[in-house]
Short mmCIF file of C-alpha atoms and ligand atoms in Angstrom, two decimals:
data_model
loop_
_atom_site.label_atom_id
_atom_site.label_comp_id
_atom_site.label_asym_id
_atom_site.label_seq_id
_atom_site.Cartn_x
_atom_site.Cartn_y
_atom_site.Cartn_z
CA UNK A 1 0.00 0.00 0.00
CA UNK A 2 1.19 3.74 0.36
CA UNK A 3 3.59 5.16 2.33
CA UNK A 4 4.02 8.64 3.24
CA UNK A 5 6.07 10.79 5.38
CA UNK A 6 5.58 14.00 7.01
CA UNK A 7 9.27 16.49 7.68
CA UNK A 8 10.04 19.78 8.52
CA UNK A 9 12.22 21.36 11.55
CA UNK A 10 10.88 20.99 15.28
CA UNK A 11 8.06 23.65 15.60
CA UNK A 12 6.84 23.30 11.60
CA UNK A 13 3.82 21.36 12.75
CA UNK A 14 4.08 18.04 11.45
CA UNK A 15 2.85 15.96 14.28
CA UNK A 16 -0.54 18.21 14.18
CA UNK A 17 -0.55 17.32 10.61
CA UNK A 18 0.35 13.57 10.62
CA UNK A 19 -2.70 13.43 13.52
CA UNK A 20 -5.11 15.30 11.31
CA UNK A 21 -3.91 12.83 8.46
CA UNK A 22 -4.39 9.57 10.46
CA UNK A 23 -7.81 10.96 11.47
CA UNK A 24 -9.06 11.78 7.90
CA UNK A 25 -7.77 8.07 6.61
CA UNK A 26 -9.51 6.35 9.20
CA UNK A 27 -12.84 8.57 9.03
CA UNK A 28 -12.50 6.72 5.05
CA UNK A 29 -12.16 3.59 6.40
CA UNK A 30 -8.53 3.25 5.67
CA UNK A 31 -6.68 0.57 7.92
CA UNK A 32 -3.55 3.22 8.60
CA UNK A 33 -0.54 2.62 10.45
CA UNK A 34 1.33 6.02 12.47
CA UNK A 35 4.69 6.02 13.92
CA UNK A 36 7.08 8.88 14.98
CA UNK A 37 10.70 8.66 14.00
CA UNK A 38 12.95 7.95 16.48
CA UNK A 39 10.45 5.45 17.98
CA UNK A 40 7.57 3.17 16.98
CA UNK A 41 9.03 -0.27 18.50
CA UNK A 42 10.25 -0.59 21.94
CA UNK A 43 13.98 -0.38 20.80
CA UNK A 44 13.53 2.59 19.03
CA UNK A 45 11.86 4.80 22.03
CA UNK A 46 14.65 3.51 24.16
CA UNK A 47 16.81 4.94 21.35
CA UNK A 48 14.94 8.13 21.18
CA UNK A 49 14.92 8.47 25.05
CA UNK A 50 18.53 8.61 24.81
CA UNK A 51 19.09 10.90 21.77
CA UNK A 52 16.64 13.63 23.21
CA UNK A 53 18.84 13.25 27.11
CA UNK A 54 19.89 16.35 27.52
CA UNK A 55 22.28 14.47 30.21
CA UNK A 56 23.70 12.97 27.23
CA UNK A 57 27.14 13.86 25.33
CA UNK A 58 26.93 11.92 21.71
CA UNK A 59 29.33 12.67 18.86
CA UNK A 60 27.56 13.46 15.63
CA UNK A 61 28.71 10.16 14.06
CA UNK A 62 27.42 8.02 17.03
CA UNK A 63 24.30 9.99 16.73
CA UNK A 64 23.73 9.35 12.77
CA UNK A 65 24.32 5.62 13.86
CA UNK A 66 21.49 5.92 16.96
CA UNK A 67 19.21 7.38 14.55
CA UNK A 68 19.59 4.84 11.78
CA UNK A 69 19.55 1.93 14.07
CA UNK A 70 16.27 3.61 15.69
CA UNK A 71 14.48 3.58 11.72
CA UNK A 72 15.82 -0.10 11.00
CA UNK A 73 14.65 -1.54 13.64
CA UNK A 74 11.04 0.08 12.48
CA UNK A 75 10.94 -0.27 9.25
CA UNK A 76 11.65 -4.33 9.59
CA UNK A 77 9.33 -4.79 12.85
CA UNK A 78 6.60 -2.28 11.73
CA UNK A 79 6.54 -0.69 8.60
CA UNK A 80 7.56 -3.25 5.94
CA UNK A 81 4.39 -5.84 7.38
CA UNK A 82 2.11 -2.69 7.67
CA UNK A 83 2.69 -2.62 4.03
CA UNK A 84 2.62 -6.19 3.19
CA UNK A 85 -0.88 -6.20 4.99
CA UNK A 86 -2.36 -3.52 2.78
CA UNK A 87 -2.00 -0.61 4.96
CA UNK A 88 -1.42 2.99 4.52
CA UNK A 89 1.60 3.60 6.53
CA UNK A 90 1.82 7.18 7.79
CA UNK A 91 5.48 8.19 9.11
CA UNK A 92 6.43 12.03 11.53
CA UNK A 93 9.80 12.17 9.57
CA UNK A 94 11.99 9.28 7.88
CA UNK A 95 15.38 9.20 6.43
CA UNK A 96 15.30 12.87 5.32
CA UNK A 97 15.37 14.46 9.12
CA UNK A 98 19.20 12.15 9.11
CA UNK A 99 20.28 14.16 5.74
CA UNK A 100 18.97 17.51 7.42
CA UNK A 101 19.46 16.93 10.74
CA UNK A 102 22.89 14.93 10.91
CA UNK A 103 23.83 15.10 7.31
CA UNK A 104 23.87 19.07 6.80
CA UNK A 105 23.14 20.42 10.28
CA UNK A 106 25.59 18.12 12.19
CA UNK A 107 27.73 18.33 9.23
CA UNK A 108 28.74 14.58 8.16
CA UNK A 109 29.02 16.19 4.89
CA UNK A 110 29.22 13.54 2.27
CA UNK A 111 26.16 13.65 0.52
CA UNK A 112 26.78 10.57 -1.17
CA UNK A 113 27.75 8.66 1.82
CA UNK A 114 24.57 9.59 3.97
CA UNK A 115 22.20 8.96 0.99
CA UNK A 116 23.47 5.03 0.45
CA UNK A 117 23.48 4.63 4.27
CA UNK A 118 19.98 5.57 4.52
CA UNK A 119 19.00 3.06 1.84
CA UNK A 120 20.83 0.47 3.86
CA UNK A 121 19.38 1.15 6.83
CA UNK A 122 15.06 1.18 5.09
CA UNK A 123 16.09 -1.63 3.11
CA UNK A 124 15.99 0.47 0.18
CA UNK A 125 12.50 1.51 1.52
CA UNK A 126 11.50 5.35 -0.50
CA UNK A 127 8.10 7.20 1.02
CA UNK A 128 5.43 7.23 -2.30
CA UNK A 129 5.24 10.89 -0.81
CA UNK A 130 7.02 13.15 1.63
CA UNK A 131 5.33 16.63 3.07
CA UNK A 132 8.10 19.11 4.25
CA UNK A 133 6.40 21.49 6.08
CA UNK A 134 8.44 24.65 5.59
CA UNK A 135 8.51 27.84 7.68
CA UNK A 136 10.77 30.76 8.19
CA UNK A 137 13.56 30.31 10.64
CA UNK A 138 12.27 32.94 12.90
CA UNK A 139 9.06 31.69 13.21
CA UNK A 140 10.22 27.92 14.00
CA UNK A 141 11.95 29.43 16.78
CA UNK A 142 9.30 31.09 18.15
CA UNK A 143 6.90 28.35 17.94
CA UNK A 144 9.06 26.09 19.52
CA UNK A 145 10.21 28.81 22.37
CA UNK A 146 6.36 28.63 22.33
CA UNK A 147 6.21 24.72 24.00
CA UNK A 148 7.64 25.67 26.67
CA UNK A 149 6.35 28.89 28.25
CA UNK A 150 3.52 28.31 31.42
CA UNK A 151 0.65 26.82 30.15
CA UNK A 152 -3.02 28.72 31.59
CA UNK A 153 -5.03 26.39 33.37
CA UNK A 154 -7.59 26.13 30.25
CA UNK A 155 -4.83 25.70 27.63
CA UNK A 156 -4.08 22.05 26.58
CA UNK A 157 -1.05 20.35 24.78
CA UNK A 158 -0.80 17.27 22.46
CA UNK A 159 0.15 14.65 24.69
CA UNK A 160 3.83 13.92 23.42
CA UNK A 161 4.22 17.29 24.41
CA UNK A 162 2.71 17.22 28.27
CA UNK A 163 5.32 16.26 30.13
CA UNK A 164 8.17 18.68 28.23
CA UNK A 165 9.72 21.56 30.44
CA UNK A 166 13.03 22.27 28.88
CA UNK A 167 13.98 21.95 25.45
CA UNK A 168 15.56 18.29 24.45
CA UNK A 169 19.47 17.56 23.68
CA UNK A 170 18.29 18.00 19.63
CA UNK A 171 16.49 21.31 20.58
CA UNK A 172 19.76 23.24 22.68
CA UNK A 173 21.49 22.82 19.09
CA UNK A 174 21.33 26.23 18.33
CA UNK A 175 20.12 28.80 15.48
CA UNK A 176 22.57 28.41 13.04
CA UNK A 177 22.18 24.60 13.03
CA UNK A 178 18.52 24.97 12.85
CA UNK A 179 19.18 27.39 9.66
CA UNK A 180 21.41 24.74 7.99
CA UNK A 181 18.89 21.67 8.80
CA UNK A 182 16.10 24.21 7.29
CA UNK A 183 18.50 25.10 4.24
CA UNK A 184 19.23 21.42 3.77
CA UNK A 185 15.27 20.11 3.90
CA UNK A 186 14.72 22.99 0.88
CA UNK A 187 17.55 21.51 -1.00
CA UNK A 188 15.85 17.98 -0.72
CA UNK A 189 13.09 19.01 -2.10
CA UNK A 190 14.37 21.05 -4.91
CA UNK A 191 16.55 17.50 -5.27
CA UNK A 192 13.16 15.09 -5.48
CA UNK A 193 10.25 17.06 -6.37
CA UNK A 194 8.46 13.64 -7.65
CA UNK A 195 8.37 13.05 -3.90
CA UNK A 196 8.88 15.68 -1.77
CA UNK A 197 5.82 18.30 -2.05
CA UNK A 198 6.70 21.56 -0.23
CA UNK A 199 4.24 23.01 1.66
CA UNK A 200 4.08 26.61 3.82
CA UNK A 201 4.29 25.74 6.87
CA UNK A 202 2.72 29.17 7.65
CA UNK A 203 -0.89 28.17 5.89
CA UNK A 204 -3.44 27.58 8.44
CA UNK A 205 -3.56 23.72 9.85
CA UNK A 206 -6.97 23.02 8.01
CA UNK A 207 -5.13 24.53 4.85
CA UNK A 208 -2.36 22.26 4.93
CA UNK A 209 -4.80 19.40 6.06
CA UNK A 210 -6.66 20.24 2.95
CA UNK A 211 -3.56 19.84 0.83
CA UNK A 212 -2.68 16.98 1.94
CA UNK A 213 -5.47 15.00 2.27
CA UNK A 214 -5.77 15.64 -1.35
CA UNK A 215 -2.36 14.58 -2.15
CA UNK A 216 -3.35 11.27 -0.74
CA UNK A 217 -6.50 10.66 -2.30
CA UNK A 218 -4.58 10.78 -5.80
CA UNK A 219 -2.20 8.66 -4.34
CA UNK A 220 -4.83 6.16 -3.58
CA UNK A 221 -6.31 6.57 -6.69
CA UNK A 222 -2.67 5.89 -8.37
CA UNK A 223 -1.84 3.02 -6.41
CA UNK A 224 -5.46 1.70 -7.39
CA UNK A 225 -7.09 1.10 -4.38
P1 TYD B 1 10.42 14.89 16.76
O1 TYD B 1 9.82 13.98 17.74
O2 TYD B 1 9.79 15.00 15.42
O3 TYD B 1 10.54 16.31 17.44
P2 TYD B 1 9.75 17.65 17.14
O4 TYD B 1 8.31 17.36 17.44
O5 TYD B 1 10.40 18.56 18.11
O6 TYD B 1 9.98 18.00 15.71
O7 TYD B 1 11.95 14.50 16.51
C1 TYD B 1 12.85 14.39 17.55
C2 TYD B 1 14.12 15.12 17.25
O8 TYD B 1 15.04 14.26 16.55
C3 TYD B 1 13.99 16.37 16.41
O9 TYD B 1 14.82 17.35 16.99
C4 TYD B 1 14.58 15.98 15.07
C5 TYD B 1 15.58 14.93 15.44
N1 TYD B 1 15.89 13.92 14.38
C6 TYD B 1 17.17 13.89 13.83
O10 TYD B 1 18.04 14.70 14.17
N2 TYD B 1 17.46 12.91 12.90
C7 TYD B 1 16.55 11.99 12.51
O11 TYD B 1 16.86 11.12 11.67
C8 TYD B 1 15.22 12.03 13.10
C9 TYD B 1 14.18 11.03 12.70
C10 TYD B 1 14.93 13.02 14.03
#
């Protein structure tokens, strides 16, 4: 069945929109699979509680390796029999947050080197569509300086996000990474525009929901189901 990923840097949105994505496919009567990269087996969150540790020192090569052994471990355990079974597998980020994230912003720079890693590590596994939700530097930051200021009593938070007072080890990485990683997701998708739709992160969330809910429909159509 289809595959499709949603990227963008922290604060973009994505997890609202992979939520309001799962929703719409199941209110169609889609059988739909969601995970979150790092994560989605019980490996992989131990993995990802250890790359967000704050408490943690890692080396940017140790941390490409983390992350890739993190998305193998869910793409043989979860994704590749969510397929097999027929199912619309819905991913928050795949192996284009390593190129952005460790790739450019990290600076591992070999282009080359990262890109035939990644298809070792999916199993040569390529999203039928990737989202990249893209916003304005300055406004990523202030969205995600937004997560953690007080919440009011009547204010509510996705639940990933409830327990979160300080910013994670990936979030203390500073502007000018963040600029590079948003630089480098651009560049992807001026790379693969078959795949990778770009969308302004800036449109309302039922705008982008809109978009790409209709995005998927032709995808279903395409894949014939
Ligand atoms: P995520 O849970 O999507 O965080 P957020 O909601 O803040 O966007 O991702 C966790 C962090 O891990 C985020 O800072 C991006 C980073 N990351 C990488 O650096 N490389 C990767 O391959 C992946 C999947 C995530």
């Amino acid at each position: 069945m289809i595959f499709v990923t949603i990227e963008g840097v922290d604060g973009a949105g994505k997890s609202t929109q992979a939520r309001q994505l799962v929703n719409r496919l199941e209110d169609a009567g889609r059988d739909v699979e969601f995970f979150r990269e790092p994560g989605g087996t019980r490996l992989s969150e131990r993995i990802r509680t250890i790359l967000l540790d704050s408490d943690f020192a890692i080396d940017p090569l140790p941390e490409l390796l983390l992350f890739s052994a993190a998305r193998a471990q869910l793409v043989e355990e979860c994704i590749r029999p969510a397929l097999a079974a027929g199912k619309v597998v819905v991913c928050d980020r795949f192996y284009d947050s390593t190129t952005a994230y460790q790739g450019v912003g990290r600076g591992i720079a070999d282009p080359d080197w990262i890109s035939s890693l990644n298809a070792r590590v999916t199993g040569g596994l390529r999203p039928d569509r990737t989202w990249l939700l893209s916003l304005p530097p300055e406004e990523a930051l202030r969205r995600r300086a937004q997560r953690f200021l007080p919440l009011l009593p009547s204010e509510s938070v996705p639940p990933e996000q409830a327990l979160r007072t300080e910013p994670d080890r990936m979030e203390q990485s500073g502007q000018a990474f963040y600029d590079r990683v948003a630089q480098a997701f651009d560049d992807l998708a001026a790379a693969e525009p078959d795949r990778i739709v770009r969308l302004d992160g800036a449109l309302s969330e039922d705008e982008l929901a809109d978009a790409i809910w209709r995005d998927t429909e032709d995808l279903l159509k395409k894949a014939g189901t």
